[in-house]
mmCIF file of C-alpha atoms in Angstrom:
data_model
loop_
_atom_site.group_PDB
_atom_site.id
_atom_site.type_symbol
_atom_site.label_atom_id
_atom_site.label_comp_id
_atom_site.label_asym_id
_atom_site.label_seq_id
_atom_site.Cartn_x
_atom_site.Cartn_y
_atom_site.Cartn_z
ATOM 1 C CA UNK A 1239 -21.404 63.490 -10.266
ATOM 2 C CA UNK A 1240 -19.296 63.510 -13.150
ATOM 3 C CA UNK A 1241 -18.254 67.286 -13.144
ATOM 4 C CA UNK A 1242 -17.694 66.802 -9.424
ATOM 5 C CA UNK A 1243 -15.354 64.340 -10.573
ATOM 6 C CA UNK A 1244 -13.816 66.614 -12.957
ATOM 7 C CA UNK A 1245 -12.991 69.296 -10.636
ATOM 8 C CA UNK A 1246 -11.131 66.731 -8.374
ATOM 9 C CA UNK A 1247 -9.134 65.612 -11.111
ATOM 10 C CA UNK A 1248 -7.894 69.093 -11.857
ATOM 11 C CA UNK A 1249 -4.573 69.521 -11.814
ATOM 12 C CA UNK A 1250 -4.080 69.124 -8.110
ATOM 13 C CA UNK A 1251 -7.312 70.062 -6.742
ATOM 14 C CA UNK A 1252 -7.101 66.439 -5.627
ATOM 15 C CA UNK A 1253 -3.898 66.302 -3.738
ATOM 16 C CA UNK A 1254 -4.985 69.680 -1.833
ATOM 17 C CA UNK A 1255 -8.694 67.816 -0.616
ATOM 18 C CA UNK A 1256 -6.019 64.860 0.175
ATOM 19 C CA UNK A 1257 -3.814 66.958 2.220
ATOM 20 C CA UNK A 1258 -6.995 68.279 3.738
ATOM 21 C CA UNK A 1259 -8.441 65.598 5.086
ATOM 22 C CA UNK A 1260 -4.621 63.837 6.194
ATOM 23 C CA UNK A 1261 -4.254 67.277 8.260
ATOM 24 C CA UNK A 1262 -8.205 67.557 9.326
ATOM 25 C CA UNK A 1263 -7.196 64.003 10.892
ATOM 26 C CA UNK A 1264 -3.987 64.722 12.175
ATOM 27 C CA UNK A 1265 -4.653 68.121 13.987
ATOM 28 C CA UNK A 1266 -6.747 66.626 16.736
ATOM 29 C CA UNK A 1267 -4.141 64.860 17.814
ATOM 30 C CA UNK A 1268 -0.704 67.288 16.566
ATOM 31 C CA UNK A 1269 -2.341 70.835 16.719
ATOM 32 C CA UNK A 1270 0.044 72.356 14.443
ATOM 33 C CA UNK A 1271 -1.602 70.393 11.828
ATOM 34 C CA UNK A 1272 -4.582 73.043 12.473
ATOM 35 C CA UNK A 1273 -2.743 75.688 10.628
ATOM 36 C CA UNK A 1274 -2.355 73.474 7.368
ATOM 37 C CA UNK A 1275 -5.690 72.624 7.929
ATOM 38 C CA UNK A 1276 -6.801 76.160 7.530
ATOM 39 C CA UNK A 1277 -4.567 77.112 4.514
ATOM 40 C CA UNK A 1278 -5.755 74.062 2.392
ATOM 41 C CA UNK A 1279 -9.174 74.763 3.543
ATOM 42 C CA UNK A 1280 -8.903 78.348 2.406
ATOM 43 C CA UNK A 1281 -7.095 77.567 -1.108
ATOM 44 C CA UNK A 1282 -9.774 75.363 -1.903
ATOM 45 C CA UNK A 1283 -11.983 78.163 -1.107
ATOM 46 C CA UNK A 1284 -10.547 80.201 -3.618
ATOM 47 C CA UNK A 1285 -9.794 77.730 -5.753
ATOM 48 C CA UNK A 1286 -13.409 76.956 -6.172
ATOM 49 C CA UNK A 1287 -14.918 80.291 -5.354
ATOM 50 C CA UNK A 1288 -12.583 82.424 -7.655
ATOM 51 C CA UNK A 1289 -10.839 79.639 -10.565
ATOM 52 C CA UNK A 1290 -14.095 77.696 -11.255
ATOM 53 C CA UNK A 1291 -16.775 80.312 -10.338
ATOM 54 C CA UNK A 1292 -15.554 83.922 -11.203
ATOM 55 C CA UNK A 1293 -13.024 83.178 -14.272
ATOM 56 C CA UNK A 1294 -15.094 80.525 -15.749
ATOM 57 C CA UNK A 1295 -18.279 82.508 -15.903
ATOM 58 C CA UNK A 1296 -20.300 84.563 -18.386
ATOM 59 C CA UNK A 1297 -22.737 87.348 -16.705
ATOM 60 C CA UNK A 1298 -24.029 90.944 -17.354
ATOM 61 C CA UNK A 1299 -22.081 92.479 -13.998
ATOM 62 C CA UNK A 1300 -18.999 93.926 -14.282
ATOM 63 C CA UNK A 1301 -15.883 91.895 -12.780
ATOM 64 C CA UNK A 1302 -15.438 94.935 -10.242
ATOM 65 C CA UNK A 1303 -18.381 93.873 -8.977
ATOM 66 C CA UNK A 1304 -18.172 90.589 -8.814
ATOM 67 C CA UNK A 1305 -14.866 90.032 -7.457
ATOM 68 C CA UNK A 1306 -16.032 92.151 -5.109
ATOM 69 C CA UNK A 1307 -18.843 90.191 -3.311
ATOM 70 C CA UNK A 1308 -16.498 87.397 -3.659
ATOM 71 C CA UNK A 1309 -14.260 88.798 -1.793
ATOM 72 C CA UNK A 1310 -16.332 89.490 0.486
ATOM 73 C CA UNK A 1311 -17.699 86.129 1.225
ATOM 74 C CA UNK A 1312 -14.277 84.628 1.125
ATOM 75 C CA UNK A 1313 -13.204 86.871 3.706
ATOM 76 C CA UNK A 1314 -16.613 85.672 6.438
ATOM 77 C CA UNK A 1315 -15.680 82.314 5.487
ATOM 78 C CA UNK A 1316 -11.751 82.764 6.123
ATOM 79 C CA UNK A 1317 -12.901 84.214 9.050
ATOM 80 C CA UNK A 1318 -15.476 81.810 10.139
ATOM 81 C CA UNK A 1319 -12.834 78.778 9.825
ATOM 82 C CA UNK A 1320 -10.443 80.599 11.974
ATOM 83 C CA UNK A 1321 -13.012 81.110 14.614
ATOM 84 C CA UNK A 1322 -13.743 77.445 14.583
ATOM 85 C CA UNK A 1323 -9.986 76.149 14.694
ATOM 86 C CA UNK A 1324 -9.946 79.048 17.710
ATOM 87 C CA UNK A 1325 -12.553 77.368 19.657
ATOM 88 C CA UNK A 1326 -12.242 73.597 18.400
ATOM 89 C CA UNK A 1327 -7.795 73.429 18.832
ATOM 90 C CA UNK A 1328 -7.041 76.428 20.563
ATOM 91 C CA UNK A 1329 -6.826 80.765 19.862
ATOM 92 C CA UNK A 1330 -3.297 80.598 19.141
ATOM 93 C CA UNK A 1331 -3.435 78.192 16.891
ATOM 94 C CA UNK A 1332 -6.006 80.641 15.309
ATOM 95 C CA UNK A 1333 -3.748 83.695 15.297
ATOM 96 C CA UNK A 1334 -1.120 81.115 13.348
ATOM 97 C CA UNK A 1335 -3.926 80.800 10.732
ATOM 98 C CA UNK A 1336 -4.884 84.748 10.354
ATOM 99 C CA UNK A 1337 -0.910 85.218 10.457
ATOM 100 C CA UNK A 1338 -0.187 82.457 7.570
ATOM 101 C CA UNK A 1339 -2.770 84.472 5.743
ATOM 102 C CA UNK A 1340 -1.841 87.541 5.838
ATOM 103 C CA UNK A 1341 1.882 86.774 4.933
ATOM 104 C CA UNK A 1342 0.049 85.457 1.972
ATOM 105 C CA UNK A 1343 0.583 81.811 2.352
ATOM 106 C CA UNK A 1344 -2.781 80.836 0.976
ATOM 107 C CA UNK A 1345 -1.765 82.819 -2.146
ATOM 108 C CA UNK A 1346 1.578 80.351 -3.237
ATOM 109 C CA UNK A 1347 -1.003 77.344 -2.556
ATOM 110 C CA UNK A 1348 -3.105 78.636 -5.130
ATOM 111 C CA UNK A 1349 -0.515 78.860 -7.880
ATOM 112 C CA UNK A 1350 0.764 75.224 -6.736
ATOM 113 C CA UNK A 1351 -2.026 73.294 -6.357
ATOM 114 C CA UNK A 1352 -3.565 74.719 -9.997
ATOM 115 C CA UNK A 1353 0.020 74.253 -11.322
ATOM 116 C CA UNK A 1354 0.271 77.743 -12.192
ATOM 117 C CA UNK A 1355 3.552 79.820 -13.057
ATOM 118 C CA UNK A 1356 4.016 82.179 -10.127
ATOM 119 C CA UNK A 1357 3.503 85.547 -11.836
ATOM 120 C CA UNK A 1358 6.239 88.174 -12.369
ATOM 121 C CA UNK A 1359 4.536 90.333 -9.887
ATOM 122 C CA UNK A 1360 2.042 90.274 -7.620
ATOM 123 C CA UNK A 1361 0.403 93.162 -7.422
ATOM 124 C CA UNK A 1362 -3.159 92.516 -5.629
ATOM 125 C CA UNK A 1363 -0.776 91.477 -2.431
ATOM 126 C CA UNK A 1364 -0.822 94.793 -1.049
ATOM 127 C CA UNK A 1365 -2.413 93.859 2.230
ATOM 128 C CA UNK A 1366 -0.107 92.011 2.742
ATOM 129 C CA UNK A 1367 3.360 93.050 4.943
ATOM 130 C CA UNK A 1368 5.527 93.334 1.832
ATOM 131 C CA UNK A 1369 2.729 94.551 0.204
ATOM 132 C CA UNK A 1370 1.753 97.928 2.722
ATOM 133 C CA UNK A 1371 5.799 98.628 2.441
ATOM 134 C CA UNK A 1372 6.902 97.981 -1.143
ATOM 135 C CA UNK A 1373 3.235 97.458 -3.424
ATOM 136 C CA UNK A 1374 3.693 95.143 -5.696
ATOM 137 C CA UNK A 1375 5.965 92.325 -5.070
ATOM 138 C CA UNK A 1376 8.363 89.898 -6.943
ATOM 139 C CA UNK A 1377 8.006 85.974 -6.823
ATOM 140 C CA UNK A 1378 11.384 85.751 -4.587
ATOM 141 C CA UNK A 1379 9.483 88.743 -2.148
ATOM 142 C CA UNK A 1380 6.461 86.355 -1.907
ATOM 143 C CA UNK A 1381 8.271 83.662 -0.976
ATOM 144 C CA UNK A 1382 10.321 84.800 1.189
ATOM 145 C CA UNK A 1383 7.452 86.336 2.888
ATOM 146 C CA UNK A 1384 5.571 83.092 2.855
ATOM 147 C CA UNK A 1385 8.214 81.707 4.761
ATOM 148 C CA UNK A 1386 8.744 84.482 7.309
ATOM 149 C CA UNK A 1387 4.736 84.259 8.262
ATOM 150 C CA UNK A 1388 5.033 79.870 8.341
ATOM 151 C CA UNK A 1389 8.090 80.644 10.626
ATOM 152 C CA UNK A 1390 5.959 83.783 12.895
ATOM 153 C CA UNK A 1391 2.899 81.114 12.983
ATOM 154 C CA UNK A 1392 5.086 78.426 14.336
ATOM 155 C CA UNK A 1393 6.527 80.636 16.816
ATOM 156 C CA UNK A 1394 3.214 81.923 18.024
ATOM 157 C CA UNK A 1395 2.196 78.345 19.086
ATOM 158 C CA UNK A 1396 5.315 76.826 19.967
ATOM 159 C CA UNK A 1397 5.653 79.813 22.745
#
């Protein structure tokens, strides 16, 4: 119980479950909540998963590897929780969630909620759509992205 109680206290690993569980609440009754929902959902995730789990570690695989079948797993589960918002809330508000995510949203929440300077460059974006044009991108590119995919999302369900 008390390193549970650590990892809440982490930086803002706490405010993200708090958000998480406001917006869980909220998007039964305001959908668009849903689509917060799933990109605190997915930070803590990765915030888990990769922070605590792959960079605090000590093992005999290489990282390759490892991040690998991370990845991997984060991906079903990314997956799996836009399935669920699809069939609990509603598809579109699904495709907002895959679109938030691929414009990288989830990504900025990581660096905020571990209080993290945003790197110079971000170079494992490249699946991103900044990232299949240019490669690696600038802070400014990532947040400006980040906004454009918030703003497609919205527009997806609003219409």
């Amino acid at each position: 119980m008390k390193e549970l109680i650590e990892i809440i206290k982490y930086r803002l690993v706490w405010f993200n479950i708090l958000l998480l569980i406001v917006s869980t609440a909220l998007m039964f009754e305001y959908k668009i909540f849903s689509i917060l929902t799933y990109a605190l959902i997915i930070n803590l995730y990765d915030i888990l998963g990769y922070h605590f789990t792959l960079i605090r570690r000590s093992t005999q695989l290489p990282d390759k590897v490892i991040i690998s079948a991370y990845r991997i797993h984060q991906m079903m589960f990314e997956i799996l929780a836009a399935v669920l918002i699809g069939l609990i809330i509603g598809w579109e508000y699904s495709i907002g969630c895959i679109i938030i995510k691929f414009f990288g949203v989830q990504d900025a929440f990581y660096y905020l909620f571990l209080q993290k300077k945003f790197p110079g460059k971000f170079t494992w974006l490249k699946w991103t759509p900044f990232g299949i044009i240019k490669g690696d991108l600038s802070k400014f590119e990532v947040i400006f992205q980040t906004t454009i995919g918030i703003i497609i999302a919205t527009l997806i369900i609003i219409l």
